[in-house]
Coordinates of C-alpha atoms in Angstrom, one line a residue:
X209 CA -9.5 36.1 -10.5
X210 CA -12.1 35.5 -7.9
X211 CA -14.4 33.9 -10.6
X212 CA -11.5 31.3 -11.8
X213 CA -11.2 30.2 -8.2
X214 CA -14.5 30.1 -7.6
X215 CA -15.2 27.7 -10.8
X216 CA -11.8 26.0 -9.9
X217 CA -12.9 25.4 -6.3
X218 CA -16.5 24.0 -8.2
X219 CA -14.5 22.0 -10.4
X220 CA -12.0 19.9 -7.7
X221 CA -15.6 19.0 -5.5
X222 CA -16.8 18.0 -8.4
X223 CA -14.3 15.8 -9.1
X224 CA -14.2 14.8 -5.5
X225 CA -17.7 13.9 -5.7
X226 CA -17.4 11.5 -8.4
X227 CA -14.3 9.9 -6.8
X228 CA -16.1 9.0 -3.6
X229 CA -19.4 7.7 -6.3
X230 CA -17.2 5.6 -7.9
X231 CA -15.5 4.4 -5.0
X232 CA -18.9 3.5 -3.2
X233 CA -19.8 1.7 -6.1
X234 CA -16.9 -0.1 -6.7
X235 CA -16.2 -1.3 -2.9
X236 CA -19.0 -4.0 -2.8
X237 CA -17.9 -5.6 -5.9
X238 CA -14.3 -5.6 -4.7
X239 CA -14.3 -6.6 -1.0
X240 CA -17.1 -9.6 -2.7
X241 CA -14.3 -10.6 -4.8
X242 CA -12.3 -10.7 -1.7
X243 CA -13.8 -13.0 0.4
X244 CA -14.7 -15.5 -2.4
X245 CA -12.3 -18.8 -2.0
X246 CA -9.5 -19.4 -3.6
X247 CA -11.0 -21.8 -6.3
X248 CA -13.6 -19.2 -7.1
X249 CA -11.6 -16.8 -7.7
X250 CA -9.2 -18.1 -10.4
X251 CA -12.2 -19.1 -12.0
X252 CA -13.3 -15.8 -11.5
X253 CA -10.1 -15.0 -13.5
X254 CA -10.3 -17.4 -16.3
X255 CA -13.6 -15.4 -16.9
X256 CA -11.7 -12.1 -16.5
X257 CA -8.8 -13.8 -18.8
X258 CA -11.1 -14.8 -22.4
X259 CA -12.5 -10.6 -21.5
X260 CA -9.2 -8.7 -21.6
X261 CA -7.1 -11.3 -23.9
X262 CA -9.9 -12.3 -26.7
X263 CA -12.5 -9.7 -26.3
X264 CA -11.3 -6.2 -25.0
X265 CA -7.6 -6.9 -26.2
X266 CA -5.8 -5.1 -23.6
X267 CA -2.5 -4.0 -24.9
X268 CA -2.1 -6.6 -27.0
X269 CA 0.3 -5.0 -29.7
X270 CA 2.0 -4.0 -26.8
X271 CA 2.9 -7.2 -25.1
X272 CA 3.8 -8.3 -28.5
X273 CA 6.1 -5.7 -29.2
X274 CA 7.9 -6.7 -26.4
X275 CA 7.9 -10.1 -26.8
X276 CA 9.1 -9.5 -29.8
X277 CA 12.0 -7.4 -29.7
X278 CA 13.1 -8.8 -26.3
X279 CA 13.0 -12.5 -27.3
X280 CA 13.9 -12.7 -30.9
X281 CA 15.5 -16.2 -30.4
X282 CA 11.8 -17.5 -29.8
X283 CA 9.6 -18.0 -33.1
X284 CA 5.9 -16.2 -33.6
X285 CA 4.1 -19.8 -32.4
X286 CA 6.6 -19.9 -28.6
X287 CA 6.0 -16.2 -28.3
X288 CA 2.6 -16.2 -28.4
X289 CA 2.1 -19.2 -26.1
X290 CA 4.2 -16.8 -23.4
X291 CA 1.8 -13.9 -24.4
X292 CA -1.3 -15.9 -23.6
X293 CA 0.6 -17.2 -20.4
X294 CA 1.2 -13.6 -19.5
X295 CA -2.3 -12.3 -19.6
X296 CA -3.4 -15.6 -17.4
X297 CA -1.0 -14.4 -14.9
X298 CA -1.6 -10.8 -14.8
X299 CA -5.3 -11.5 -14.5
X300 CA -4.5 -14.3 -11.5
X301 CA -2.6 -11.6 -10.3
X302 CA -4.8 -9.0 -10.3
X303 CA -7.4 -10.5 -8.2
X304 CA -4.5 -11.9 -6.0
X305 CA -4.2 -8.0 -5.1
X306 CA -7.9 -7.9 -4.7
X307 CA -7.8 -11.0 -1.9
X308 CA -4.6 -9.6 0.2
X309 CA -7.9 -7.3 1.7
X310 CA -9.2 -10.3 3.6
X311 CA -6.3 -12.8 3.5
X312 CA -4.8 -13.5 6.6
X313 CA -1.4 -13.8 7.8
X314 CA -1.5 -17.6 8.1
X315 CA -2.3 -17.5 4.3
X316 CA -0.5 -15.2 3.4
X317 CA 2.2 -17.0 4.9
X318 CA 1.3 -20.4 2.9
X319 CA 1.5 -18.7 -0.4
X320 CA 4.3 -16.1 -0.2
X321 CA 7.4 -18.0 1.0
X322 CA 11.0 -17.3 1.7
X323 CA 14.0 -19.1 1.1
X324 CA 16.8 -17.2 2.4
X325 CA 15.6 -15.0 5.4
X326 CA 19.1 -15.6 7.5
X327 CA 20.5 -13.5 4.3
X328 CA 18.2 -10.5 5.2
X329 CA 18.5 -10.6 9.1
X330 CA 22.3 -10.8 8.8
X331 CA 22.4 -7.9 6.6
X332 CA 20.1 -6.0 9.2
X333 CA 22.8 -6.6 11.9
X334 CA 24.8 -4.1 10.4
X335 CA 23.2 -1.4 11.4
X336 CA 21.9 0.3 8.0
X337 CA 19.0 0.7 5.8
X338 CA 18.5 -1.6 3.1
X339 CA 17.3 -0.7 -0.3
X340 CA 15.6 -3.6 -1.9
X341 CA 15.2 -4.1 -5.5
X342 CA 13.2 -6.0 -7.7
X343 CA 11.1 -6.3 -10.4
X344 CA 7.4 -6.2 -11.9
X345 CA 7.5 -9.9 -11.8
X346 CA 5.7 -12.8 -10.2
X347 CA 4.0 -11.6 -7.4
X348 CA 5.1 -8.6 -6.5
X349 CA 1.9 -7.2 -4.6
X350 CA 2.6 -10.2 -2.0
X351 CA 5.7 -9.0 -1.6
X352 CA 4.4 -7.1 1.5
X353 CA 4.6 -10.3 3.7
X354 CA 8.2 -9.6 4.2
X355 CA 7.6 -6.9 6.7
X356 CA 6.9 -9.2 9.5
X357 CA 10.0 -10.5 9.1
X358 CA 12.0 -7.4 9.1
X359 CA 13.2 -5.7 12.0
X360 CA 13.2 -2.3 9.9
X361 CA 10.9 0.1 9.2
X362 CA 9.6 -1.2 5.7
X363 CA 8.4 1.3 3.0
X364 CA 7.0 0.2 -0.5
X365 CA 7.3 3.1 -3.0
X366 CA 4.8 3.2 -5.4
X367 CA 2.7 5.8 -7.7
X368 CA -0.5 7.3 -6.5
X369 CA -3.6 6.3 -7.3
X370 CA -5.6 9.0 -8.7
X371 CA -8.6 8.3 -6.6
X372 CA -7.7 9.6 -3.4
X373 CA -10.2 6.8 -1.9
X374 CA -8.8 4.0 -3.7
X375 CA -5.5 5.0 -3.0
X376 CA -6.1 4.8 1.1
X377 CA -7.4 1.8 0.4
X378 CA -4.4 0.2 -1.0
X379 CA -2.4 2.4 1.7
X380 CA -4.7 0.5 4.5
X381 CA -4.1 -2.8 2.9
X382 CA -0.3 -2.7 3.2
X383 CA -0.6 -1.1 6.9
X384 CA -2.5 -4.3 7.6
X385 CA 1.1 -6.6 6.7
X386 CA 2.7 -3.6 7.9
X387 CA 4.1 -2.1 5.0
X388 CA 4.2 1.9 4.6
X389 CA 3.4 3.5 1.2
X390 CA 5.2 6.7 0.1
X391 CA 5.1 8.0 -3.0
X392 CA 7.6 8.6 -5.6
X393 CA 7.5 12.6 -4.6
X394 CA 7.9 11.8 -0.7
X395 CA 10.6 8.5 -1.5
X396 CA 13.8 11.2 -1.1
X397 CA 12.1 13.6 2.4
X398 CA 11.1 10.1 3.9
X399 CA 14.8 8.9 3.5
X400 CA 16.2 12.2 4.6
X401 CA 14.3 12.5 7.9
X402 CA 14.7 8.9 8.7
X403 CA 18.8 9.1 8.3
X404 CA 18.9 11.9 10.5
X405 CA 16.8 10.5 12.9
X406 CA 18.7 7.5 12.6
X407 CA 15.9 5.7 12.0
X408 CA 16.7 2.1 9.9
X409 CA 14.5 1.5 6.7
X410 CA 13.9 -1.1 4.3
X411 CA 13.1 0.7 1.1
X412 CA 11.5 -1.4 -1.8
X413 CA 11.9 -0.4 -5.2
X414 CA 10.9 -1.7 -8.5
X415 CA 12.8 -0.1 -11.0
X416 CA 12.7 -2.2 -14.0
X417 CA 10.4 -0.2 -16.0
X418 CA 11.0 3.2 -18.1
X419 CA 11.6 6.6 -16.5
X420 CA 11.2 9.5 -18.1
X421 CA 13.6 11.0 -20.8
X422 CA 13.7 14.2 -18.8
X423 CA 15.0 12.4 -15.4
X424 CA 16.7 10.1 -17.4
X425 CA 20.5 9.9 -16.3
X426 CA 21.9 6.7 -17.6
X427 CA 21.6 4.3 -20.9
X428 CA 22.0 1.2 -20.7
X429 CA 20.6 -2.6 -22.2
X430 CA 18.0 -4.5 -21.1
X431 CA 17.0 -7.8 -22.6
X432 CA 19.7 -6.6 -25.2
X433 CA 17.9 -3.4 -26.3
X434 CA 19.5 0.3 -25.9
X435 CA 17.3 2.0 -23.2
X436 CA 16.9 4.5 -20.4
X437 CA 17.4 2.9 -17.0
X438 CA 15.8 4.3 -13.5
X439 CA 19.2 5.4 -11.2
X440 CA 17.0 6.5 -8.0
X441 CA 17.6 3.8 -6.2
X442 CA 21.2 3.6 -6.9
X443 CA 21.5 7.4 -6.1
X444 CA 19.8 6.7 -2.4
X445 CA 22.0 3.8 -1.8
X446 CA 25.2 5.6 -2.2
X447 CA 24.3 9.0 -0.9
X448 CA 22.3 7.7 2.6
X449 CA 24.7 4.6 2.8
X450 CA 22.7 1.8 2.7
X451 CA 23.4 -1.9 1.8
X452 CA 21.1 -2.8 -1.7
X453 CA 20.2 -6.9 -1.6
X454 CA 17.7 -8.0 -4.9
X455 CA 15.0 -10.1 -4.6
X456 CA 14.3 -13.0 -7.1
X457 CA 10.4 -14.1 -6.6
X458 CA 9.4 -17.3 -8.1
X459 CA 6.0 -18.5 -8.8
X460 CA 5.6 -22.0 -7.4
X461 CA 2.2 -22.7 -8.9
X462 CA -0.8 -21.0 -9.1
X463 CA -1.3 -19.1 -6.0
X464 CA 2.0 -19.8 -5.0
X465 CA 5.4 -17.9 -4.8
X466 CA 8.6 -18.2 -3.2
X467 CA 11.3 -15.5 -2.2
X468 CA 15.4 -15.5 -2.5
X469 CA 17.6 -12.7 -1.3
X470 CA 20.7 -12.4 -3.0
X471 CA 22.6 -9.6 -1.7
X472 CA 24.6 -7.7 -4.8
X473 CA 27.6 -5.4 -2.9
X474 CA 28.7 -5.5 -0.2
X475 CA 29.7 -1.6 -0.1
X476 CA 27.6 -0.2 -2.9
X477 CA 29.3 3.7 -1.8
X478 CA 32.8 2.0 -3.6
X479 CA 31.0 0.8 -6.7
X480 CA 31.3 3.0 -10.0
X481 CA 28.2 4.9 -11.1
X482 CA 25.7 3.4 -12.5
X483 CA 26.9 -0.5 -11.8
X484 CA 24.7 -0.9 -9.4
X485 CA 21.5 -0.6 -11.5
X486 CA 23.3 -2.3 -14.5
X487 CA 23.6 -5.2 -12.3
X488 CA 19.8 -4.7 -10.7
X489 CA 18.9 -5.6 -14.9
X490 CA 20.9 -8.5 -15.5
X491 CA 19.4 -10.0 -12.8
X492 CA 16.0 -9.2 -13.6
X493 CA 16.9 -10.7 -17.5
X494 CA 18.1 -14.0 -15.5
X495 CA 14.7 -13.7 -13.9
X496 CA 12.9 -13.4 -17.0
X497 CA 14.5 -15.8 -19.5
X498 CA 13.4 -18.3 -16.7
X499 CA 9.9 -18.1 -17.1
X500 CA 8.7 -15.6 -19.2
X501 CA 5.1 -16.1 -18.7
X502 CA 5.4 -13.9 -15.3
X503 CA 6.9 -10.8 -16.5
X504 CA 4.6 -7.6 -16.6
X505 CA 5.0 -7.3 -20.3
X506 CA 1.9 -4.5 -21.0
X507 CA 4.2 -2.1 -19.3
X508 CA 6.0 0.3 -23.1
X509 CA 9.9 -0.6 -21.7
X510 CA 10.8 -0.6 -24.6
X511 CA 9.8 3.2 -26.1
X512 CA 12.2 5.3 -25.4
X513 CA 15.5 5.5 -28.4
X514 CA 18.8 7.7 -27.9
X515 CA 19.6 10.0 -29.9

């Protein structure tokens, strides 16, 4: 037993090792990207666009999978003018992330833009935590300029990044628009503590893509398909009382992206099970059927069938 732990123990600072290597390695690169104007760097990402679409591929059957089976009204030659579309925005987005580590407010201001911010303050005013709700679309990375608006504590659930020096990275980057990360494990203790401390939140959670069959709770459709819907948020909502408000993002123009609140019920604890995130979907297909082009379609949705 000693031995296993002793290899074991070998093992994880081996690992650790190599995690701090490649993080030393990598951190030049990135904070260069960073600083590089704006011009650069989407022609930094046109480069980065003819690499993962025509060279590497990157989950191309994927993306059209989904393209196809969630947009059958659209022929193979409008389908794969959204796919290319698609990749152009997830690479623009991609090094968008990279940027927030040396954009400044001001900036940050200019590009991420809100329509409707009376609708969030007045649903502040009564005196509960907010869970907001949207999806993997636009820019939802920028998404973390709201929190100097807010007068709540604001908390962006998201999944850890195996690289433990990465994933402070990302954790410092949010801290700087004041955002706090907690991960999916620490999403229910966080809300616990902080409703009996009293303690208002605003809790943002993108729940538009697949669970797992073993935590899965509810079916429903989305983009007309049978499939397994996330009911976390839901479940929070209505056992820690809080008021649940969507957020529609919509990209401007390149670089550009504007906000909308549109709050969904008004008491979300009367509202029948599973309504809530029903309703969180059909918003996010309105979303979608919009403008395709900036949905994260490399994400499998879509791979998941009841039995």
């Amino acid at each position: 037993m000693h031995r296993i732990k002793s290899h074991l123990t070998l093992y994880l600072h081996k690992i650790s090792g190599m995690q701090l290597l490649v993080f030393f390695l990598l951190y030049p690169f990135i904070w260069f990207i960073s600083i590089l104007p704006f011009r650069i760097l989407y022609l930094i990402s046109d480069i980065v666009y003819i690499l993962i679409y025509h060279i590497i591929g990157y989950r191309k059957k994927i993306v059209r999978h989904n393209l196809a089976i969630a947009l059958p009204q659209l022929n193979a030659k409008e389908r794969l003018v959204i796919e290319k579309k698609s990749y152009h925005h997830l690479c623009d987005m991609f090094l968008e992330m990279i940027k927030t580590m040396s954009l400044s407010e001001k900036e940050m201001d200019k590009r991420f833009t809100f329509t409707n911010l009376e609708t969030l303050t007045h649903m502040e005013k009564e005196g509960k935590s907010i869970a907001l709700m949207m999806a993997h679309y636009a820019s939802y990375e920028w998404a973390i300029s709201l929190n100097k608006y807010s007068s709540l504590t604001s908390y962006a659930i998201y999944k850890k990044i195996a690289n433990k020096h990465f994933d402070k990275l990302v954790k410092d980057i949010r801290l700087k628009f004041k955002a706090l990360l907690i991960t999916t494990s620490e999403t229910i203790p966080t809300i616990e503590k902080n409703y009996r401390d009293k303690h208002l939140g605003l809790y943002g959670f993108a729940s538009d893509q697949s669970p797992q069959l073993s935590k899965t709770h509810h079916w429903g459709t989305f983009m007309g398909i049978e499939t397994p819907v996330h009911t976390g948020a839901e479940m929070l909502v209505k056992r820690f009382d809080m008021n649940v408000i969507f957020m529609k993002v919509k990209k401007i123009k390149r670089g550009y992206y504007q906000a909308t609140f549109e709050t969904m019920f008004d008491e979300p604890s009367t509202v029948p099970n599973y309504q809530i995130s029903d309703e969180f979907l059909r918003r996010v297909e309105k979303q979608i059927l919009e403008a395709p082009e900036y949905y994260l379609w490399t994400h499998k949705r879509w791979k998941h069938k009841k039995k």
